[in-house]
PDB file of N, CA and C in Angstrom:
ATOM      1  N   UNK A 291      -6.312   6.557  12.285  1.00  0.00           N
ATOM      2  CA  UNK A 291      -7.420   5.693  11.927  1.00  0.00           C
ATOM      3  C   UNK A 291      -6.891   4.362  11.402  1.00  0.00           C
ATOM      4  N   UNK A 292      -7.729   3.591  11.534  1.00  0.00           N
ATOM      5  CA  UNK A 292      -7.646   1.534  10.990  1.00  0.00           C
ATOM      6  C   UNK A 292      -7.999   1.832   9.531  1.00  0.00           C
ATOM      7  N   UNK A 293      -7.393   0.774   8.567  1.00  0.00           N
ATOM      8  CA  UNK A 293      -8.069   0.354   7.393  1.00  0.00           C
ATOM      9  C   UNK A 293      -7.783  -0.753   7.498  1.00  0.00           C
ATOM     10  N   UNK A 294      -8.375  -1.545   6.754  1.00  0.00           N
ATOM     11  CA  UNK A 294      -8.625  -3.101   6.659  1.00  0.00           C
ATOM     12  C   UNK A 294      -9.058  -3.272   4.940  1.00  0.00           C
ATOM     13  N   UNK A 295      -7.644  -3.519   3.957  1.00  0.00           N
ATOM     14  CA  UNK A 295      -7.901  -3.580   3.003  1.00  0.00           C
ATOM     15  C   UNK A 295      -7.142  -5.474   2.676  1.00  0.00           C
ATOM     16  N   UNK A 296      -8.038  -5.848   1.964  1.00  0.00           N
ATOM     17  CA  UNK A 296      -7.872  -7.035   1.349  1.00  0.00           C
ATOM     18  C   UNK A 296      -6.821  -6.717  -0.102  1.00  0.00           C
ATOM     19  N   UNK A 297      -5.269  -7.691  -0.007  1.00  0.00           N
ATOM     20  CA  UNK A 297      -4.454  -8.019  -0.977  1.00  0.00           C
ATOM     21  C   UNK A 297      -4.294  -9.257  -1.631  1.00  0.00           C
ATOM     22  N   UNK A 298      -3.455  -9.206  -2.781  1.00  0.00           N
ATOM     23  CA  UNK A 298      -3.263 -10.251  -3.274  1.00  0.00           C
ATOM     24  C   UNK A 298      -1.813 -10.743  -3.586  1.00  0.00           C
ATOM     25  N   UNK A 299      -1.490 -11.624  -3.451  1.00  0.00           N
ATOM     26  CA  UNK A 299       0.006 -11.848  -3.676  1.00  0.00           C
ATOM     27  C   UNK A 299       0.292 -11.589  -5.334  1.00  0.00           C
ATOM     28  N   UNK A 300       1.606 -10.481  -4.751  1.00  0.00           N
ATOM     29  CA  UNK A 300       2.333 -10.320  -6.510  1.00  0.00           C
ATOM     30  C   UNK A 300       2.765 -11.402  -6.907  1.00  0.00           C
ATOM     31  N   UNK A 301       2.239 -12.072  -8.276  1.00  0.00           N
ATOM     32  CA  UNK A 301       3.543 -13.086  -8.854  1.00  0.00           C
ATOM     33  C   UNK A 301       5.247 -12.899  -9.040  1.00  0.00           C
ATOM     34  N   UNK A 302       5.445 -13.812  -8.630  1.00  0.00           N
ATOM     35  CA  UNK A 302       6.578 -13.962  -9.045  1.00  0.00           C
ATOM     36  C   UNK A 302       7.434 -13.199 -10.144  1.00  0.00           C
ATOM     37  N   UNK A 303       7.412 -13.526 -10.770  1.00  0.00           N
ATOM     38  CA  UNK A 303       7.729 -12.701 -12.421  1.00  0.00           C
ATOM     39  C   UNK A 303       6.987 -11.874 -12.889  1.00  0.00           C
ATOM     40  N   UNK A 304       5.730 -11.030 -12.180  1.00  0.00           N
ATOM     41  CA  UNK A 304       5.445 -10.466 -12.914  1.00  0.00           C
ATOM     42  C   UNK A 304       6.396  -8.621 -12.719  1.00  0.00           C
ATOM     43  N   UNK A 305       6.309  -7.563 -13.443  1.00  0.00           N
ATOM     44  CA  UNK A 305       6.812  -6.355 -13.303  1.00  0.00           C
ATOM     45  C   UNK A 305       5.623  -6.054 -12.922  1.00  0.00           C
ATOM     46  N   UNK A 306       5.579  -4.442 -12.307  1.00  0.00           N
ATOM     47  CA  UNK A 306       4.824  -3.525 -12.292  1.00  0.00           C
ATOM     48  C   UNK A 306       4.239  -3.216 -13.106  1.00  0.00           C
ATOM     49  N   UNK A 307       4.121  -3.220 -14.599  1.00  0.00           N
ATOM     50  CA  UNK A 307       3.550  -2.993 -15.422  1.00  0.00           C
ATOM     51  C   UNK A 307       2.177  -3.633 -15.517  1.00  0.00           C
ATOM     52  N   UNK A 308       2.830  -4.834 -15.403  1.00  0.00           N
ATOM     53  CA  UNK A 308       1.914  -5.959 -15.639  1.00  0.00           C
ATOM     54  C   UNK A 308       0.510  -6.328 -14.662  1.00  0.00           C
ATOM     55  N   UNK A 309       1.042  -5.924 -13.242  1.00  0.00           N
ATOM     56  CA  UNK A 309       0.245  -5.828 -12.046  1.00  0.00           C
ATOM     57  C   UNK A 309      -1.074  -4.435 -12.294  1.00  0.00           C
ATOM     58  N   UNK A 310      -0.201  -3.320 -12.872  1.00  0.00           N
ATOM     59  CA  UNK A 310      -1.041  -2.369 -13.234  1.00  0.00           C
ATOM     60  C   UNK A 310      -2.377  -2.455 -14.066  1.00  0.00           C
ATOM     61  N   UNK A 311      -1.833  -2.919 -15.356  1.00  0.00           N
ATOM     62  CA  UNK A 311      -3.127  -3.328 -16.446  1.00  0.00           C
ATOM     63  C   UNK A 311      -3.873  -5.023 -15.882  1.00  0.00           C
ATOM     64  N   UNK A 312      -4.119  -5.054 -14.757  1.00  0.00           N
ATOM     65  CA  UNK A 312      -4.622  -6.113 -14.253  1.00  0.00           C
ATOM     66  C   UNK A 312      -5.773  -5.039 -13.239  1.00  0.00           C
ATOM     67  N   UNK A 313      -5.985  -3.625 -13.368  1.00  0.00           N
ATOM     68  CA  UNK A 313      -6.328  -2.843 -12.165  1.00  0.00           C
ATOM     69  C   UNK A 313      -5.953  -2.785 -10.704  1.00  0.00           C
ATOM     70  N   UNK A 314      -4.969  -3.061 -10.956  1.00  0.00           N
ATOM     71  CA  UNK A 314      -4.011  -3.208  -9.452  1.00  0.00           C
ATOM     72  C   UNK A 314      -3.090  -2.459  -8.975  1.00  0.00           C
ATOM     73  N   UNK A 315      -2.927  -2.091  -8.103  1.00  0.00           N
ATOM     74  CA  UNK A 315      -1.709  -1.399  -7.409  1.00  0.00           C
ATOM     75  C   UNK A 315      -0.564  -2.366  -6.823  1.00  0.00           C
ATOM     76  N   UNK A 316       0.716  -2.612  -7.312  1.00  0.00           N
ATOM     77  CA  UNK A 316       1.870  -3.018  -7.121  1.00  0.00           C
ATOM     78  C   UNK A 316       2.105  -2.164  -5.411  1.00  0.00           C
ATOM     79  N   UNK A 317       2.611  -3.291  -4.468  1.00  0.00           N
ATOM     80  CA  UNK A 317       3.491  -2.978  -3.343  1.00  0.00           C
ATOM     81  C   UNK A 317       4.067  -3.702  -2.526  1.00  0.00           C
ATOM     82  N   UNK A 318       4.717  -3.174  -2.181  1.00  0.00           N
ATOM     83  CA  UNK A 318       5.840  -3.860  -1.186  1.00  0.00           C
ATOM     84  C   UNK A 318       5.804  -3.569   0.507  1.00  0.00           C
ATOM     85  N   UNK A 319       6.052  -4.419   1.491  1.00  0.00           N
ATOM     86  CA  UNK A 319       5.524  -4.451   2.969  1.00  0.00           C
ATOM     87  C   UNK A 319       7.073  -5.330   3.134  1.00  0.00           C
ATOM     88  N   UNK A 320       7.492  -4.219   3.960  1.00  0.00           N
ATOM     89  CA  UNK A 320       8.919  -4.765   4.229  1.00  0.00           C
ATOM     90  C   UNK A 320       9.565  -4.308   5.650  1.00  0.00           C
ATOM     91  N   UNK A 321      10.509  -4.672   6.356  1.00  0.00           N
ATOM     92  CA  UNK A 321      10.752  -4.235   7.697  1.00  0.00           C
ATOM     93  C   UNK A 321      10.697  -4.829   8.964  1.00  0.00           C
ATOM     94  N   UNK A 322      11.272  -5.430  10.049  1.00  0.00           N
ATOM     95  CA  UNK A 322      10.778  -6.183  10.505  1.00  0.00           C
ATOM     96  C   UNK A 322      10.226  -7.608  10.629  1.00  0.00           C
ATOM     97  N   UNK A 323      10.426  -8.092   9.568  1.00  0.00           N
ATOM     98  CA  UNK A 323      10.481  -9.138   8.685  1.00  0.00           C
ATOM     99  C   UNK A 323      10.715  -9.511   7.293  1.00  0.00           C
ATOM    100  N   UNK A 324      10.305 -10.773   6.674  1.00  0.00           N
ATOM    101  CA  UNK A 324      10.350 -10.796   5.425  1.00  0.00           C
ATOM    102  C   UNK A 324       9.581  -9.878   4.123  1.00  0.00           C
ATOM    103  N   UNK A 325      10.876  -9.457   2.801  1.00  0.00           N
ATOM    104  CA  UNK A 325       9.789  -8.468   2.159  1.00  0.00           C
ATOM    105  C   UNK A 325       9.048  -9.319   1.586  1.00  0.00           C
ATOM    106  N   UNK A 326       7.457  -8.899   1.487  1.00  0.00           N
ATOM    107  CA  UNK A 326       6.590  -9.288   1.219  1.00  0.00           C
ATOM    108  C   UNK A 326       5.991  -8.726  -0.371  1.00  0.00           C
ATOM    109  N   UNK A 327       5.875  -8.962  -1.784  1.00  0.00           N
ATOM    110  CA  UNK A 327       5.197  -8.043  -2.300  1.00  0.00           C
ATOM    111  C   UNK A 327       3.494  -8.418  -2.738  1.00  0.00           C
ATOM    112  N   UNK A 328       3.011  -7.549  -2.861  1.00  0.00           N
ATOM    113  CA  UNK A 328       1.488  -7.730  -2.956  1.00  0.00           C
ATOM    114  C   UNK A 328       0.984  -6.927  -3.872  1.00  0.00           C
ATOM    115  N   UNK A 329      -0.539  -7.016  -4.335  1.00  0.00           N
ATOM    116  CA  UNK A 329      -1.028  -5.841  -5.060  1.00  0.00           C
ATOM    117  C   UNK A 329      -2.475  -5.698  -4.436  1.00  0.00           C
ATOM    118  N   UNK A 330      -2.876  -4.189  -4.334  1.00  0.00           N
ATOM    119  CA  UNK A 330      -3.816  -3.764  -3.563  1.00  0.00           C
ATOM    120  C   UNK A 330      -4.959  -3.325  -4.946  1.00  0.00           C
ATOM    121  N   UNK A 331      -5.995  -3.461  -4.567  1.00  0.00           N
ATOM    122  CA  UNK A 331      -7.497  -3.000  -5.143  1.00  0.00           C
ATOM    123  C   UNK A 331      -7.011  -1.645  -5.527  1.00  0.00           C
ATOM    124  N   UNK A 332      -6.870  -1.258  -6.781  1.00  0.00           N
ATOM    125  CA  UNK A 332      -7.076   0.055  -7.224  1.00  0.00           C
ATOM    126  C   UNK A 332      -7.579   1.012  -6.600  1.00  0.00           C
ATOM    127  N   UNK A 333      -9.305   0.930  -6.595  1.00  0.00           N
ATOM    128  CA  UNK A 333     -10.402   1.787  -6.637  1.00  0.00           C
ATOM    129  C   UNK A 333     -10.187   1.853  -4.988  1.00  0.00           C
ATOM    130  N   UNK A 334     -10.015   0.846  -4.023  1.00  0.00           N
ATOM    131  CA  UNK A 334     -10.008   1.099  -2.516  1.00  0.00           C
ATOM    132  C   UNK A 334      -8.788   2.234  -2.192  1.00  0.00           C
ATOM    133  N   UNK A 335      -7.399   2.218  -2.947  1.00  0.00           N
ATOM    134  CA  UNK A 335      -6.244   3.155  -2.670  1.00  0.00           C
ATOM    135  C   UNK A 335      -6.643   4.167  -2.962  1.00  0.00           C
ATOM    136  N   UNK A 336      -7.315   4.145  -3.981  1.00  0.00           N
ATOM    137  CA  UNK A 336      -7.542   5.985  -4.449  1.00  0.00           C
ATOM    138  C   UNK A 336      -8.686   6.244  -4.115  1.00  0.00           C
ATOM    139  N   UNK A 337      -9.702   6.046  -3.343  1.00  0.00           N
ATOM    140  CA  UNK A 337     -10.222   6.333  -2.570  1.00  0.00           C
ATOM    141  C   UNK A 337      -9.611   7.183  -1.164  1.00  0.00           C
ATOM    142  N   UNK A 338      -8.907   5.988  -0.697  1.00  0.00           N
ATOM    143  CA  UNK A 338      -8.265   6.337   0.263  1.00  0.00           C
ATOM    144  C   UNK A 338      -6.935   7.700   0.712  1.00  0.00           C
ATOM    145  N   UNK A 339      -6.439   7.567  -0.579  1.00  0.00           N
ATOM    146  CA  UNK A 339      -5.283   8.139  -0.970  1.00  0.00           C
ATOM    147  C   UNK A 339      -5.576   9.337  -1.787  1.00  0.00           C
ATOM    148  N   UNK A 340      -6.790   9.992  -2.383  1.00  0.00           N
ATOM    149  CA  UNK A 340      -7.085  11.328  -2.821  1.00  0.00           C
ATOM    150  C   UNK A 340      -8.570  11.617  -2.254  1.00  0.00           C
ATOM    151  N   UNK A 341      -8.945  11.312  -1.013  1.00  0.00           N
ATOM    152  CA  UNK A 341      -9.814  12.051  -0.502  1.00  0.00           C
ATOM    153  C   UNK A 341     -10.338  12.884  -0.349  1.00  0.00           C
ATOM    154  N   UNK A 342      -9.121  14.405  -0.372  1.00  0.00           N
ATOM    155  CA  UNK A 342      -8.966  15.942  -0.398  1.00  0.00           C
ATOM    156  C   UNK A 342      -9.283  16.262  -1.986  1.00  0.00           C
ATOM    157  N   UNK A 343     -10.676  17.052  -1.589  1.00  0.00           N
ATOM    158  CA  UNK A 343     -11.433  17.960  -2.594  1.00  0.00           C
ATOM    159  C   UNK A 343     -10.111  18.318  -3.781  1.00  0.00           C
ATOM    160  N   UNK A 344      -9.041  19.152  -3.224  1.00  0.00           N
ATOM    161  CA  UNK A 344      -7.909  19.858  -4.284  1.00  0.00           C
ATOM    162  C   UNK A 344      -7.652  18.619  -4.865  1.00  0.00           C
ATOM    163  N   UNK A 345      -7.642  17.523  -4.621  1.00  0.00           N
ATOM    164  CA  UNK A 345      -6.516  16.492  -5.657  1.00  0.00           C
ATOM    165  C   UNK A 345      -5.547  16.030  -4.910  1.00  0.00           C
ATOM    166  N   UNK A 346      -4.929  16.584  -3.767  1.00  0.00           N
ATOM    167  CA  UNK A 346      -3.325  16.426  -3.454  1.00  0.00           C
ATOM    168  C   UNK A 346      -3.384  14.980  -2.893  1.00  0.00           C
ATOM    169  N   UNK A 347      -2.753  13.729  -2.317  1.00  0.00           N
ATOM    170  CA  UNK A 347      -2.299  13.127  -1.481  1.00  0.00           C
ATOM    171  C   UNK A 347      -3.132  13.680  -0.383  1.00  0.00           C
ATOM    172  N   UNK A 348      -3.733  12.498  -0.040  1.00  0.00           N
ATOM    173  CA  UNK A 348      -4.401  13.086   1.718  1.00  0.00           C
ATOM    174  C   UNK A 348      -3.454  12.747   2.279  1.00  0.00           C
ATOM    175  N   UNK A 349      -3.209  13.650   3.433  1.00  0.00           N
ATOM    176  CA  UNK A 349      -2.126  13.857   4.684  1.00  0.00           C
ATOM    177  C   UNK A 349      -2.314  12.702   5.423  1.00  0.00           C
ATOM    178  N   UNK A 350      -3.759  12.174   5.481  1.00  0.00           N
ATOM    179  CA  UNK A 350      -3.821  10.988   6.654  1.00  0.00           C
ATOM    180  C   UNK A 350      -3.965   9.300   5.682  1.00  0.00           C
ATOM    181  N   UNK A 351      -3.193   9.392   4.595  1.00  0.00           N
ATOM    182  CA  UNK A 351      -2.926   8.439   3.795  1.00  0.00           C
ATOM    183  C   UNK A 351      -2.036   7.984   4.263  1.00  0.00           C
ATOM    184  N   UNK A 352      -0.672   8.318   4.905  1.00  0.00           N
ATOM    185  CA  UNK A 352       0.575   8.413   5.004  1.00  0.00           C
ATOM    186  C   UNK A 352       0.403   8.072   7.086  1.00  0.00           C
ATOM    187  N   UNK A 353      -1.017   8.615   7.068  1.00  0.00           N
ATOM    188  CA  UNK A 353      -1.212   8.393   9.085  1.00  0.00           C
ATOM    189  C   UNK A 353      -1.570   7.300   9.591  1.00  0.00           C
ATOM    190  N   UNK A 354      -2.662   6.625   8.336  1.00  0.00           N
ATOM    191  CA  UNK A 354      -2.980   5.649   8.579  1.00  0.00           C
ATOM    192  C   UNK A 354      -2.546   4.066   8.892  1.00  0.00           C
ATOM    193  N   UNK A 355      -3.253   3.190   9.956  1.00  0.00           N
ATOM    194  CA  UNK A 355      -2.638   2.147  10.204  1.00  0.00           C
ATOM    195  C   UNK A 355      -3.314   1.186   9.455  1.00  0.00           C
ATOM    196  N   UNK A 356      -2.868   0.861   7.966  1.00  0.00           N
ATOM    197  CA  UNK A 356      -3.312  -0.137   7.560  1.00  0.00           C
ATOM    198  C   UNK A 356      -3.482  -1.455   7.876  1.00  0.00           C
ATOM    199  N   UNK A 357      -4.706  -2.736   7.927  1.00  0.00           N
ATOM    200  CA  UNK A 357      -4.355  -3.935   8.415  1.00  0.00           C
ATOM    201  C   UNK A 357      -4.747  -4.643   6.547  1.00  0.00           C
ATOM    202  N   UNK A 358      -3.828  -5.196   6.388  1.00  0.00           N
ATOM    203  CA  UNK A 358      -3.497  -5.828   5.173  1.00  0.00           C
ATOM    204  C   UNK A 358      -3.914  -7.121   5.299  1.00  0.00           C
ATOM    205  N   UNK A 359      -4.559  -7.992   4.744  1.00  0.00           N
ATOM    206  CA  UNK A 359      -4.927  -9.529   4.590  1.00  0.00           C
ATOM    207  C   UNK A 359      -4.478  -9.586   3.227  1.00  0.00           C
ATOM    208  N   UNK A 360      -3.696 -10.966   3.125  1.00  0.00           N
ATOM    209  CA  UNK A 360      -3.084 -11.161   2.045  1.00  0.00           C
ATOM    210  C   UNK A 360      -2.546 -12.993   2.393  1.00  0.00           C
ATOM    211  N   UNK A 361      -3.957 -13.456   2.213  1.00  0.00           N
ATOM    212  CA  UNK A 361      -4.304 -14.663   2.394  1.00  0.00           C
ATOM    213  C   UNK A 361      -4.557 -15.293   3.808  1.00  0.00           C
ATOM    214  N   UNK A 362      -3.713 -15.886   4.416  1.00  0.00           N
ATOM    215  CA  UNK A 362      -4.168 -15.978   6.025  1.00  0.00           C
ATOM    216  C   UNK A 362      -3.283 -14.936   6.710  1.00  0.00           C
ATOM    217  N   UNK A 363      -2.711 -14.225   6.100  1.00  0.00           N
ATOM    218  CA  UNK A 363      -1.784 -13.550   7.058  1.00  0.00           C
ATOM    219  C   UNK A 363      -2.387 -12.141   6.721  1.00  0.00           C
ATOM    220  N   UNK A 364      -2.052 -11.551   8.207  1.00  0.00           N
ATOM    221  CA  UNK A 364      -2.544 -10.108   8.328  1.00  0.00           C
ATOM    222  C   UNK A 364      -1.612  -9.056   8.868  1.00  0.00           C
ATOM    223  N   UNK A 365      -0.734  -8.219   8.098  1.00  0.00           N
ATOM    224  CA  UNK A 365      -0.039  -7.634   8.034  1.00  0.00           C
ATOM    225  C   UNK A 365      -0.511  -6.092   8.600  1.00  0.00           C
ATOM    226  N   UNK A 366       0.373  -5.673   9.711  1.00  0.00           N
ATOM    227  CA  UNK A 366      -0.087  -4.283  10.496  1.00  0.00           C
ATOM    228  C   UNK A 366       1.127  -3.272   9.580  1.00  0.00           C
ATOM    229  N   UNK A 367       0.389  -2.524   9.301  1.00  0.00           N
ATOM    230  CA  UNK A 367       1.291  -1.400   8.020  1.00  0.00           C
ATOM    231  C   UNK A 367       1.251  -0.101   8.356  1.00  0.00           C
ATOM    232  N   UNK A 368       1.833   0.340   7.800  1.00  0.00           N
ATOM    233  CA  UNK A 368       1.743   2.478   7.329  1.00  0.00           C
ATOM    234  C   UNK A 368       2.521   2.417   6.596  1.00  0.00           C
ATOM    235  N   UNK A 369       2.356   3.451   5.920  1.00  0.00           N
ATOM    236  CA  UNK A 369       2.845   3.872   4.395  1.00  0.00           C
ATOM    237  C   UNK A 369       4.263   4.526   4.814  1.00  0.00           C
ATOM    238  N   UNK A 370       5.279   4.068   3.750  1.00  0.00           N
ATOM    239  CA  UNK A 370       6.407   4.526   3.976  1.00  0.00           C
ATOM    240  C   UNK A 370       6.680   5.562   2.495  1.00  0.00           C
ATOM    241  N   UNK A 371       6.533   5.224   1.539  1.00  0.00           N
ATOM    242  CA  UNK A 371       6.645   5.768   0.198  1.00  0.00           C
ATOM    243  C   UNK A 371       5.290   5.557  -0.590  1.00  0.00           C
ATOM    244  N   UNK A 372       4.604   6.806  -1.242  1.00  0.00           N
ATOM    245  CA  UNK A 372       3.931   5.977  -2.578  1.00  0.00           C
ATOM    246  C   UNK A 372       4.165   6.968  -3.731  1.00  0.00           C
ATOM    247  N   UNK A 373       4.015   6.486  -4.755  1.00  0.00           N
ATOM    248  CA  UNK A 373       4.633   6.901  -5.927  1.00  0.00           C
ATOM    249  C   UNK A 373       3.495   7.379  -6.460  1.00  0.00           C
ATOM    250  N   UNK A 374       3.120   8.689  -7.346  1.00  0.00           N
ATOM    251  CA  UNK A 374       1.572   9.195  -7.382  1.00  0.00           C
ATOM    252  C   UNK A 374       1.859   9.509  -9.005  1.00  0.00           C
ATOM    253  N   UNK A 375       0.465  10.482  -9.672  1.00  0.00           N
ATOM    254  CA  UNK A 375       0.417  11.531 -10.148  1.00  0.00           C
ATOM    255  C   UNK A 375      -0.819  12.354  -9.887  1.00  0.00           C
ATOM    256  N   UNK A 376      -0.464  13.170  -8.942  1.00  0.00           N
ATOM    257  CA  UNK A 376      -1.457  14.334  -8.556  1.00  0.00           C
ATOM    258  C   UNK A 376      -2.439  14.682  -9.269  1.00  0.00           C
ATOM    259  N   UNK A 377      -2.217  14.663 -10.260  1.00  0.00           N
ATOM    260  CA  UNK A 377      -3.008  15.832 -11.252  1.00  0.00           C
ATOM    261  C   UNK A 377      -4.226  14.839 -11.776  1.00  0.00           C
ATOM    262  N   UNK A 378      -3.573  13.453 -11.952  1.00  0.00           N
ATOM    263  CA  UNK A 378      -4.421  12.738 -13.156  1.00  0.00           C
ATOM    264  C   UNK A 378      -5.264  11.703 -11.594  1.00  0.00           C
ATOM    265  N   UNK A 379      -4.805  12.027 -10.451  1.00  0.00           N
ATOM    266  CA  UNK A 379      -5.052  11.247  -9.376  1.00  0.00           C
ATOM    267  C   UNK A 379      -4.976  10.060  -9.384  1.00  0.00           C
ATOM    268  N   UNK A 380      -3.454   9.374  -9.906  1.00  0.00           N
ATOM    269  CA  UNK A 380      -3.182   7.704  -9.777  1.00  0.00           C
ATOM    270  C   UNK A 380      -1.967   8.031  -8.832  1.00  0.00           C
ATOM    271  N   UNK A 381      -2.149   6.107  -8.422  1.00  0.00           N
ATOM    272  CA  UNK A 381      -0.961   5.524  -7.520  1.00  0.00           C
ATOM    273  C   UNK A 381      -0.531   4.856  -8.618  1.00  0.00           C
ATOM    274  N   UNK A 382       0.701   4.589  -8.315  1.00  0.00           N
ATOM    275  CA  UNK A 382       1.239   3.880  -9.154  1.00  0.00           C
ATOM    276  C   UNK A 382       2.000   2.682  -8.153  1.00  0.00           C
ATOM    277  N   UNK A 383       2.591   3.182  -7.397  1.00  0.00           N
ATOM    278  CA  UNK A 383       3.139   2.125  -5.904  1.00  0.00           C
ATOM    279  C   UNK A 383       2.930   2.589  -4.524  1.00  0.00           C
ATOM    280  N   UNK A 384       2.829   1.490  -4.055  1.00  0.00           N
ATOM    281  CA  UNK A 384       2.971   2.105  -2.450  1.00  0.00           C
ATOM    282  C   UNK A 384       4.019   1.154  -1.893  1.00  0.00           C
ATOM    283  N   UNK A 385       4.983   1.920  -0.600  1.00  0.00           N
ATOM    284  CA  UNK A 385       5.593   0.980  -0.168  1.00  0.00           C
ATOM    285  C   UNK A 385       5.465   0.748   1.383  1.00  0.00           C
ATOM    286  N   UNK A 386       4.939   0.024   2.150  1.00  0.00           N
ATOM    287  CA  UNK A 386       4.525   0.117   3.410  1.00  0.00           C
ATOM    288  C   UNK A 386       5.646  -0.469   4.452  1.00  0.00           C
ATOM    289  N   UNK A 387       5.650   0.179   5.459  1.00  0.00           N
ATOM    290  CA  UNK A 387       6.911  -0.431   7.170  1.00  0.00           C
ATOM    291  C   UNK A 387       5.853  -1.630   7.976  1.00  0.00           C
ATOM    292  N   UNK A 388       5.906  -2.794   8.444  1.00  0.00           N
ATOM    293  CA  UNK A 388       5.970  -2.935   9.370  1.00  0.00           C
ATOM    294  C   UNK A 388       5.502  -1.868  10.381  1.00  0.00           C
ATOM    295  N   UNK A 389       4.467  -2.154  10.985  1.00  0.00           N
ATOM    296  CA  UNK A 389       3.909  -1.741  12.420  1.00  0.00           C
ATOM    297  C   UNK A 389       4.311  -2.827  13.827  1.00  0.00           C
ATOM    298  N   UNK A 390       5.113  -2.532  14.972  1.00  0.00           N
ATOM    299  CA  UNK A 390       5.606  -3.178  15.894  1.00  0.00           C
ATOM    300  C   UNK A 390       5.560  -2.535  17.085  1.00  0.00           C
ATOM    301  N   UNK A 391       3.947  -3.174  17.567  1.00  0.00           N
ATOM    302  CA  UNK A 391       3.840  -2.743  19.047  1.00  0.00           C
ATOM    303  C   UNK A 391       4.729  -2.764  19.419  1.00  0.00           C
ATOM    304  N   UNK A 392       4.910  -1.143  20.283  1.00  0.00           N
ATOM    305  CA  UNK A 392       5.722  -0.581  21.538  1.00  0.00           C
ATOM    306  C   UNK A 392       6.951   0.043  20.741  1.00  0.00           C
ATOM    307  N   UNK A 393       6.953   0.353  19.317  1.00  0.00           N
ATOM    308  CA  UNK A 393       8.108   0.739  18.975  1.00  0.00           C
ATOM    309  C   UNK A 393       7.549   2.378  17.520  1.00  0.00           C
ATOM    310  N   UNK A 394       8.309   2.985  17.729  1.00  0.00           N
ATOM    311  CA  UNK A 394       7.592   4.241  17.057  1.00  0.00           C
ATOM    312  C   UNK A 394       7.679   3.881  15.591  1.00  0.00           C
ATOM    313  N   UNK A 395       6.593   3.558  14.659  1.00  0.00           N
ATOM    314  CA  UNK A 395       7.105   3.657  13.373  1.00  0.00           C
ATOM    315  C   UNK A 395       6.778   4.760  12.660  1.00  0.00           C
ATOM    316  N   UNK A 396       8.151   4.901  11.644  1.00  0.00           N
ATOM    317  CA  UNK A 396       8.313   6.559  11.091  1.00  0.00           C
ATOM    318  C   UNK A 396       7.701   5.951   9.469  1.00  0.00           C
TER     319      UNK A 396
END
């Protein structure tokens, strides 16, 4: 499946911490080009990302072909890493590959 989630560029200096108590999700889009970092809408990831009734990581979090806007540029993604806690159902990071027609991304 497509998502089409709207980002925002990480500052410069800021840490992860800092991106967090702003309601944001810290990430990185790297591969294939320049790394990029950004921060994604909270409430849209965990939506997305604990779907499944039990709590766990949805399986098709990790399937999905994200399309990222993050100002004029629109970044074709899938999830390579995200950093969780199951139980309490937060992200804490995600780290996304590069998507490149005609080439398999893992």
């Amino acid at each position: 499946t497509e998502v089409f989630v709207e980002a925002k560029e990480w500052p410069r200096f800021a840490n992860v911490l800092m991106v967090q108590e702003q309601g944001l999700i810290p990430a990185i889009i790297w591969k294939y080009g320049e790394e990029r970092r950004i921060m994604l809408p909270k409430d849209r990831i965990l939506n997305l990302a604990f779907e499944e009734a039990d709590g766990h990581l949805s399986h098709l979090f990790k399937a999905r072909l994200f399309y990222i806007r993050c100002g004029d540029v629109v970044e074709r993604c899938v999830v390579e890493h995200v950093s969780t806690h199951v139980v309490n159902k937060e992200v804490h990071f995600v780290k996304f590959v590069r998507h490149v027609p005609g080439k398999v991304t893992e």
